PDB file of C-alpha atoms in Angstrom:
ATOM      1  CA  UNK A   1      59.922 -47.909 -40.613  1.00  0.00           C
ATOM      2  CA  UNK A   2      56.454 -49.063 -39.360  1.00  0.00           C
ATOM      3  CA  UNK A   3      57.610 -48.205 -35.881  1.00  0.00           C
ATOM      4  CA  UNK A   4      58.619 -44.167 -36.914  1.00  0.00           C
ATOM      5  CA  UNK A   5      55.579 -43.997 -38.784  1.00  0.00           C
ATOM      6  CA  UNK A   6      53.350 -45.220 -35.689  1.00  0.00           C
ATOM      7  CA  UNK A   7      55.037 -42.824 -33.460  1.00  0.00           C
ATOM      8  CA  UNK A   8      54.770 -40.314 -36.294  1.00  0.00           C
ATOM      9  CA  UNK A   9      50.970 -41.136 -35.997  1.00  0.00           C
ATOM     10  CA  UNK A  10      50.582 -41.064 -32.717  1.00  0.00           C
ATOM     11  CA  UNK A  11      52.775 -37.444 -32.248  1.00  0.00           C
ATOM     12  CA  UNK A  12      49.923 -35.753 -34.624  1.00  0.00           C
ATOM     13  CA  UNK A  13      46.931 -37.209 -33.318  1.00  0.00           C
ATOM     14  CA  UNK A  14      48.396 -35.752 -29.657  1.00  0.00           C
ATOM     15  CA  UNK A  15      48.946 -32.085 -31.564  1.00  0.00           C
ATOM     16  CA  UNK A  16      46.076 -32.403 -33.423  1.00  0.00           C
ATOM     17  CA  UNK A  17      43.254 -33.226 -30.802  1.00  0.00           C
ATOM     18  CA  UNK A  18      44.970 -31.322 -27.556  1.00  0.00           C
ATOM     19  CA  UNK A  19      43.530 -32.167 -24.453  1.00  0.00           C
ATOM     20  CA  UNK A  20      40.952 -34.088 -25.602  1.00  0.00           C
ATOM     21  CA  UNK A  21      43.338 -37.213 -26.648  1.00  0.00           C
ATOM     22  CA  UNK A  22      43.492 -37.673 -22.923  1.00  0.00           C
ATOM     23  CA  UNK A  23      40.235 -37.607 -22.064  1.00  0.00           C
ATOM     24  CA  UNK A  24      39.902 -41.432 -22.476  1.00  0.00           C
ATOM     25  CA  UNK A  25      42.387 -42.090 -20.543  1.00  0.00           C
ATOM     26  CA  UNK A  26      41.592 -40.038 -17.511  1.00  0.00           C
ATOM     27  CA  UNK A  27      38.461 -41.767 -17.481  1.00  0.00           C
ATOM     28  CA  UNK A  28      39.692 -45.075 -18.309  1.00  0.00           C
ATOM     29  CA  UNK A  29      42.878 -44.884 -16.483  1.00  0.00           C
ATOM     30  CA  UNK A  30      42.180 -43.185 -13.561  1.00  0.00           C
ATOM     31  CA  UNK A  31      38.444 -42.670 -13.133  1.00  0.00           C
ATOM     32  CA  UNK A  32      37.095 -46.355 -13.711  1.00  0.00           C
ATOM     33  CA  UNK A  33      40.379 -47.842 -11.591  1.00  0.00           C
ATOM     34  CA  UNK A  34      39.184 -45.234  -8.829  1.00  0.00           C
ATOM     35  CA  UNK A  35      35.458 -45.806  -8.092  1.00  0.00           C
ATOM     36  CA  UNK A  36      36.306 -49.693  -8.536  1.00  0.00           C
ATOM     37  CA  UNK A  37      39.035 -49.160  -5.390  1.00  0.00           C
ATOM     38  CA  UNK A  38      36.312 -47.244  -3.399  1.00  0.00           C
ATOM     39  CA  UNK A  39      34.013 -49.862  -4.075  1.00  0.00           C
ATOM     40  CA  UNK A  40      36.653 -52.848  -3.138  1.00  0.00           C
ATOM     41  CA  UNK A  41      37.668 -51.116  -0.279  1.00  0.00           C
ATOM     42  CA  UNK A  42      33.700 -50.549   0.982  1.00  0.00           C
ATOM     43  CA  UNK A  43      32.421 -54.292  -0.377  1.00  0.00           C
ATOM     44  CA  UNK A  44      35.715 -56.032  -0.599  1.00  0.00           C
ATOM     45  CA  UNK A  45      35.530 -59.086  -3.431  1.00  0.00           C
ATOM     46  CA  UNK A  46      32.186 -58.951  -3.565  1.00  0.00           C
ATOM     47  CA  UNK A  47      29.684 -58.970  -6.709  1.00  0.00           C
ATOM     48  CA  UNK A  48      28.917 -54.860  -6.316  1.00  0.00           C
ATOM     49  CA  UNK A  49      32.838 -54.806  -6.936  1.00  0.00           C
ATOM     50  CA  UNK A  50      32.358 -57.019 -10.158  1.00  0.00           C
ATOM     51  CA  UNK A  51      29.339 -55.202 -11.513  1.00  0.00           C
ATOM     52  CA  UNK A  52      31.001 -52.013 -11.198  1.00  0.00           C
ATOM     53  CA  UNK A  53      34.016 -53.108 -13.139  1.00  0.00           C
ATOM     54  CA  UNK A  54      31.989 -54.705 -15.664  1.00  0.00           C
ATOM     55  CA  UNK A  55      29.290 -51.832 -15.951  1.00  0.00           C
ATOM     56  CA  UNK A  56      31.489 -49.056 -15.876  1.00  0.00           C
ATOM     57  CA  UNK A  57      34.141 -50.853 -18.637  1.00  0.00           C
ATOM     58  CA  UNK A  58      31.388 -51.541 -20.877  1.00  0.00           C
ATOM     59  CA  UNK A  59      29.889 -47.979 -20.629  1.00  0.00           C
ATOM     60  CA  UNK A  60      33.052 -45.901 -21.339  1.00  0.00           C
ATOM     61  CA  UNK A  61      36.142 -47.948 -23.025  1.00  0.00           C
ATOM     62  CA  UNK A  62      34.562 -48.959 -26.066  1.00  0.00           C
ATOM     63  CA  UNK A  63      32.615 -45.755 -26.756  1.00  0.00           C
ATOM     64  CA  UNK A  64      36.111 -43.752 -26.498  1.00  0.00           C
ATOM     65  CA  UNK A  65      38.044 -45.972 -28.855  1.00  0.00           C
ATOM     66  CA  UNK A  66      34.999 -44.714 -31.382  1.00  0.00           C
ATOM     67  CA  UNK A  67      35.311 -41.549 -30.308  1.00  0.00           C
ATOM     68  CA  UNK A  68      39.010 -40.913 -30.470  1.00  0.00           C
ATOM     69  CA  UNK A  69      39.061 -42.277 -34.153  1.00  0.00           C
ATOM     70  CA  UNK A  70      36.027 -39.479 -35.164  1.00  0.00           C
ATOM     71  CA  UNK A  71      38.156 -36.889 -33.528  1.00  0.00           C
ATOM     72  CA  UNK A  72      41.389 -38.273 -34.975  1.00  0.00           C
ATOM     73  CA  UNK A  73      39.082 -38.188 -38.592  1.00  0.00           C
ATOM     74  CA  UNK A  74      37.863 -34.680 -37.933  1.00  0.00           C
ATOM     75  CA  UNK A  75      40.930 -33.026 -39.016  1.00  0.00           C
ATOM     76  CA  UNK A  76      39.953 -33.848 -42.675  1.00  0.00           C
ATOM     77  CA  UNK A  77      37.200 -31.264 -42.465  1.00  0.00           C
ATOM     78  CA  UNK A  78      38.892 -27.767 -43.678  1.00  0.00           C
ATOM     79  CA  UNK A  79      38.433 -24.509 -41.830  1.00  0.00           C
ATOM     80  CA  UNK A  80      35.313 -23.617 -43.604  1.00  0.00           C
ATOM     81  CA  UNK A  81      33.564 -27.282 -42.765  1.00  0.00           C
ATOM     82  CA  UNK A  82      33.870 -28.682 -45.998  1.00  0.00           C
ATOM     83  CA  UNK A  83      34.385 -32.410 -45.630  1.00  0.00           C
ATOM     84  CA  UNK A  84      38.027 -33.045 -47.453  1.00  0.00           C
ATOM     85  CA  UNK A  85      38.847 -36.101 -45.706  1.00  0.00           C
ATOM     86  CA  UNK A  86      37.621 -38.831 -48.307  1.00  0.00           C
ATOM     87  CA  UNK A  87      39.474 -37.291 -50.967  1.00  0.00           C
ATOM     88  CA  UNK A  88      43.097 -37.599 -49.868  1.00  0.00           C
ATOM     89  CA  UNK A  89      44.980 -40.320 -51.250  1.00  0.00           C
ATOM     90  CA  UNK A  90      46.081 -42.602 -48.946  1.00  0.00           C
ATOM     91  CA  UNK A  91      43.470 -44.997 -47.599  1.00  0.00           C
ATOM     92  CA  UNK A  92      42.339 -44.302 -43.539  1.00  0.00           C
ATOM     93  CA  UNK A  93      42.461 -48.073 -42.491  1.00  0.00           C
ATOM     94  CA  UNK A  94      46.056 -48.379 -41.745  1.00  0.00           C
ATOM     95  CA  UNK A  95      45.595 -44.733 -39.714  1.00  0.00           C
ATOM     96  CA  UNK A  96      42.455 -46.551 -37.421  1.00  0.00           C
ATOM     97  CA  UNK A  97      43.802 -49.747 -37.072  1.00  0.00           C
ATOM     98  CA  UNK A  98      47.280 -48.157 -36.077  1.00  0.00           C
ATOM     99  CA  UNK A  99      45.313 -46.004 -33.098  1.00  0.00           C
ATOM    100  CA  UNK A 100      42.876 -48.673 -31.822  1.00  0.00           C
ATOM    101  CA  UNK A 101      46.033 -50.860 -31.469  1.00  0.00           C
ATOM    102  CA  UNK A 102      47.758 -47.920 -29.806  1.00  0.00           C
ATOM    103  CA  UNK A 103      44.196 -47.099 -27.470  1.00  0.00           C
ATOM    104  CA  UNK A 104      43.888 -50.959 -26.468  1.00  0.00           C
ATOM    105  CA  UNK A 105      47.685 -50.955 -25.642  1.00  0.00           C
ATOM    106  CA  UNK A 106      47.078 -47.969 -23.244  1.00  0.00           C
ATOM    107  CA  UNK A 107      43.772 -49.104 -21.524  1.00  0.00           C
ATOM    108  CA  UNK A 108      45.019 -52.600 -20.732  1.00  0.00           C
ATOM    109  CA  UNK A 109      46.832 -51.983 -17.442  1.00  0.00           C
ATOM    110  CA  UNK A 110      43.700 -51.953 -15.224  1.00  0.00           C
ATOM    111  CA  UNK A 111      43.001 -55.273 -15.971  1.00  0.00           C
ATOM    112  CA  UNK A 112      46.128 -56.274 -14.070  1.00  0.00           C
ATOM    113  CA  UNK A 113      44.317 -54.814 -10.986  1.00  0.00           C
ATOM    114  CA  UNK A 114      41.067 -56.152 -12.059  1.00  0.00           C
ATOM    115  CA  UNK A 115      42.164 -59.900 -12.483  1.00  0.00           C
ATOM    116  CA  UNK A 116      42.697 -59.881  -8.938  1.00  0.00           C
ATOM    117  CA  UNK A 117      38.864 -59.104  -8.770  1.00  0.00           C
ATOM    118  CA  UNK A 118      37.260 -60.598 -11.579  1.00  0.00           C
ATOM    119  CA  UNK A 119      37.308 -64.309 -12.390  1.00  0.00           C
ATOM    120  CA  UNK A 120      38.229 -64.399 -16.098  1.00  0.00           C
ATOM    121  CA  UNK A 121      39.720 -61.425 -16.059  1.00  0.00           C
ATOM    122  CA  UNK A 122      41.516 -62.423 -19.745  1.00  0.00           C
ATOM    123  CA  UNK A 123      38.057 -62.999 -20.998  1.00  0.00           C
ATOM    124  CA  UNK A 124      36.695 -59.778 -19.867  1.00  0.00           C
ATOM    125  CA  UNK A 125      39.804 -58.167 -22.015  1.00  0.00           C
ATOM    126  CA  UNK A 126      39.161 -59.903 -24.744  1.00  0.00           C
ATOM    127  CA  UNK A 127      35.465 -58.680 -24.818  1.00  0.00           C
ATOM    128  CA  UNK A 128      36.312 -55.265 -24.025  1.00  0.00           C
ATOM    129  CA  UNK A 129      38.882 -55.594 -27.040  1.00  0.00           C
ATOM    130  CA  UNK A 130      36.138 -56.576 -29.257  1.00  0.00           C
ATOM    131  CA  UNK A 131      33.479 -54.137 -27.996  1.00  0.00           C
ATOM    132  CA  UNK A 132      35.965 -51.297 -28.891  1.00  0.00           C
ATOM    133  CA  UNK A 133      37.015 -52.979 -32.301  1.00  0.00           C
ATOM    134  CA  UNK A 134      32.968 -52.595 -32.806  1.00  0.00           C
ATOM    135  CA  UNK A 135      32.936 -49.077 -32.222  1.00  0.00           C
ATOM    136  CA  UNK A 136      36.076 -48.085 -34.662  1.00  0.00           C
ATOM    137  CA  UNK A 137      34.732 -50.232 -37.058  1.00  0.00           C
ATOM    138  CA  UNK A 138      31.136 -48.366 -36.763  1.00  0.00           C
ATOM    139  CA  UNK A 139      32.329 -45.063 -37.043  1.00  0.00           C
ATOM    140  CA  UNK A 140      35.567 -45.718 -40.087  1.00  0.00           C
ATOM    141  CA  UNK A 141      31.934 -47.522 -41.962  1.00  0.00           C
ATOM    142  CA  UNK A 142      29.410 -44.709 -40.758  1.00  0.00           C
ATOM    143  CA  UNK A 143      32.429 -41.882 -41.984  1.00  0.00           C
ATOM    144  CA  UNK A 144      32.270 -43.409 -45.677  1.00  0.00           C
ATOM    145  CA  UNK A 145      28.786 -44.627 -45.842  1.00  0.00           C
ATOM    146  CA  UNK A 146      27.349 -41.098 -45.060  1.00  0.00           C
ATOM    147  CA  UNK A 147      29.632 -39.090 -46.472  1.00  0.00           C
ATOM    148  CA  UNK A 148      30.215 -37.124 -43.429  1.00  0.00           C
ATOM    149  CA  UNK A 149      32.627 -36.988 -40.324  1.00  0.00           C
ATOM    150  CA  UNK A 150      30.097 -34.874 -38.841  1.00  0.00           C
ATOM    151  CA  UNK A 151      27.010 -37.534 -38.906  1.00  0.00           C
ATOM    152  CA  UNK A 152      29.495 -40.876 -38.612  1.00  0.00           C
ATOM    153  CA  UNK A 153      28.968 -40.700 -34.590  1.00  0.00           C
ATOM    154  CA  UNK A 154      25.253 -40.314 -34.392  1.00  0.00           C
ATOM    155  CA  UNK A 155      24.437 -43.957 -35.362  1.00  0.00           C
ATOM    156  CA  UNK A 156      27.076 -44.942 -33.667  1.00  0.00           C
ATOM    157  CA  UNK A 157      26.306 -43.081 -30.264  1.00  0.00           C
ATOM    158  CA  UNK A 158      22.206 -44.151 -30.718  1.00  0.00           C
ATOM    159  CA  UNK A 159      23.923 -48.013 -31.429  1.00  0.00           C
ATOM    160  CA  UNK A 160      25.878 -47.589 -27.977  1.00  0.00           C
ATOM    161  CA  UNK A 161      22.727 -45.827 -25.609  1.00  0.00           C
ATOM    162  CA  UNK A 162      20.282 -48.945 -27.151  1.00  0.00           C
ATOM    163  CA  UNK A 163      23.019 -51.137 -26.078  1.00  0.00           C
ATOM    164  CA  UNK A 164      23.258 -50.082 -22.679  1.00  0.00           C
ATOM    165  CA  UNK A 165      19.606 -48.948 -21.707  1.00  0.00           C
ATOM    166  CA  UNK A 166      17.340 -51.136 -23.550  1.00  0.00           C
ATOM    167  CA  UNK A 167      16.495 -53.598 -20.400  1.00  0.00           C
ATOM    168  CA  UNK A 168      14.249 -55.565 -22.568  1.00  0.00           C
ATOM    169  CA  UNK A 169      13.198 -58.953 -21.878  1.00  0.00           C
ATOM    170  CA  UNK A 170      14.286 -59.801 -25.671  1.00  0.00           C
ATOM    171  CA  UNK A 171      17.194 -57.704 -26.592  1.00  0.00           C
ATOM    172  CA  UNK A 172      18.808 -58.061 -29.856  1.00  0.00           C
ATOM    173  CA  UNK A 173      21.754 -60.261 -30.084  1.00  0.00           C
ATOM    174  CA  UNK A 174      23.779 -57.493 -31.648  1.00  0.00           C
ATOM    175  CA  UNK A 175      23.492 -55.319 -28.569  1.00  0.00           C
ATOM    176  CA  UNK A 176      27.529 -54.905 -27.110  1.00  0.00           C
ATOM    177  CA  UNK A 177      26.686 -54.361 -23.562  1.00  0.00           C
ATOM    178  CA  UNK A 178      25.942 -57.335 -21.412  1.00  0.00           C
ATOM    179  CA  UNK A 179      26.173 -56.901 -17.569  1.00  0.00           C
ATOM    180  CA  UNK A 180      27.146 -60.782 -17.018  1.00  0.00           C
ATOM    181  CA  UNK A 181      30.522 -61.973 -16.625  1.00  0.00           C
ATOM    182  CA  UNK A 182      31.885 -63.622 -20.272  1.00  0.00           C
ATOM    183  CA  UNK A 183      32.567 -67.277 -20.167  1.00  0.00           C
ATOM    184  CA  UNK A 184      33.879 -68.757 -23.075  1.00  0.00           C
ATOM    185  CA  UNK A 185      30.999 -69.879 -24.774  1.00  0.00           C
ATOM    186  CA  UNK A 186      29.588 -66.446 -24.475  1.00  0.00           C
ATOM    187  CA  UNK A 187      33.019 -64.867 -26.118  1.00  0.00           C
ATOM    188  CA  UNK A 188      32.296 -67.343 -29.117  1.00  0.00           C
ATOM    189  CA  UNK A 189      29.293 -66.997 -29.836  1.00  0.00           C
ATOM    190  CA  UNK A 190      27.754 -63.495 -29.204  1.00  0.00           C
ATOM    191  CA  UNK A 191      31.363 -61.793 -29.572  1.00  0.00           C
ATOM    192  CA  UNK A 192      32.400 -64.099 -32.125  1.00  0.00           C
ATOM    193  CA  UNK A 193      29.354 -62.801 -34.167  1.00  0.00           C
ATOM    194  CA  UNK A 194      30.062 -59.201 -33.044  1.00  0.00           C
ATOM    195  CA  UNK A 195      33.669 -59.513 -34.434  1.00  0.00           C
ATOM    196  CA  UNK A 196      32.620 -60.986 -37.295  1.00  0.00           C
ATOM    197  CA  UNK A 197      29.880 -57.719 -37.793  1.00  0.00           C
ATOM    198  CA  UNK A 198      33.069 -55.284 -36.850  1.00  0.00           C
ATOM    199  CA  UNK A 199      35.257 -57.119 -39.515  1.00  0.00           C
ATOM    200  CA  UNK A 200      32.435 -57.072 -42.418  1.00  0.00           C
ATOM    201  CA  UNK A 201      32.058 -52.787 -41.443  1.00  0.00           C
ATOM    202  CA  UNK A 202      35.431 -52.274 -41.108  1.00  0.00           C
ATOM    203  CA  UNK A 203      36.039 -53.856 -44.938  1.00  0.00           C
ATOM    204  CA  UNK A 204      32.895 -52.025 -46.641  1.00  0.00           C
ATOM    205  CA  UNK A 205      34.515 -49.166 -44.836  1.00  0.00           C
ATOM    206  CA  UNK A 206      37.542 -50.048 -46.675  1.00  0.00           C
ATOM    207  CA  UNK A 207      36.130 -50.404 -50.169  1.00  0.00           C
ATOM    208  CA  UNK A 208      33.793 -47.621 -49.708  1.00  0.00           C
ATOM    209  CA  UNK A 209      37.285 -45.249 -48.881  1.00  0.00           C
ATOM    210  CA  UNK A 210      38.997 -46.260 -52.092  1.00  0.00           C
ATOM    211  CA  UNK A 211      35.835 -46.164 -53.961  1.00  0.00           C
ATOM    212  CA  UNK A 212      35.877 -41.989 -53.261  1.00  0.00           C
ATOM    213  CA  UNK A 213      39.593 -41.763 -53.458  1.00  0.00           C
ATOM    214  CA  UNK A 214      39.166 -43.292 -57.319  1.00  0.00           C
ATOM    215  CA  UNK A 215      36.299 -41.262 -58.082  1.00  0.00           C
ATOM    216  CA  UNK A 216      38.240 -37.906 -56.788  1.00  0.00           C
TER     217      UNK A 216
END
């Protein structure tokens, strides 16, 4: 039954958003894999090879996972842009959780290439996993907090450009991008604490939903 209704899921969200649920993984996919071939094939195993995978990873695959769930979301604004989405009755979580699983699922296969590349290549997934988690879990909060499908990306999108262009000598440890491989010790403690921060959104998120589906 889960399985038909994931499919079911999935089958809408592809009607629903058009081209633009492929978008993510053109770039992901087939851009990302690309430039990082060009760049093996120019510096073979080399760290310019590394940074590229681990820059260009960073920059895009986590941002989309965010970005597919607002466009996923937008469909609960009617025709006249009246926000209608927080006032169905049936809770969004299972709906997000059900596509980031489905998103991760179909952005994995480049790290097959990659670990051939990369040195903890399993790590690297993992932190990509939670960066995107972050993201979903930003906008489902953002949606619910604000009150609007329409504003839930711009916190989200200033959260992500901070992330990647503040080169400060003391950046916050919140900030998801980091340009240096993960070891394991980074994974537990600044992801761990980024997980825990994606968790604690996604559950206000949660309460915040059902608080507008009682009140409506």
């Amino acid at each position: 039954m889960d399985h038909v209704r994931r499919k079911g899921i999935i089958k809408r969200t592809i009607k629903e958003q058009g081209i633009l649920f492929f978008v993510p993984f053109i770039i992901n996919d087939v851009m990302i894999p690309f430039i990082v071939w060009t760049t093996y094939k120019k510096f073979g195993t080399a760290d310019e090879t590394r940074r590229v995978i681990l820059s260009f990873t960073q920059y895009f695959m986590p941002f989309f996972a965010g970005w597919w769930i607002f466009l996923n979301m937008m469909k609960y604004i009617d025709g006249e842009g009246n926000e209608i989405f927080y006032i169905r009755q049936r809770s969004k979580i299972t709906e997000v959780l059900m596509l980031y699983g489905f998103y991760i699922a179909a952005n994995t296969w480049p790290y097959l290439i990659y670990r051939n590349i990369l040195q903890n290549s399993g790590l690297e997934w993992l932190r990509i996993c939670i960066e995107s988690f972050l993201f979903v879990s930003m906008v489902y909060f953002f949606a619910f907090l604000l009150k609007s499908m329409a504003f839930a990306m711009i916190p989200t999108v200033c959260y992500g450009f901070a992330s990647v262009f503040d080169r400060g000598m003391h950046r916050p440890v919140f900030y998801y991008y980091d340009e240096h491989a993960v070891s394991t010790t980074m994974l537990q403690q600044k992801y761990g604490l980024l997980l825990l921060i994606a968790c604690l959104m996604l559950f206000v998120g949660y309460v915040l939903n059902r608080r507008l589906e009682r009140y409506h």
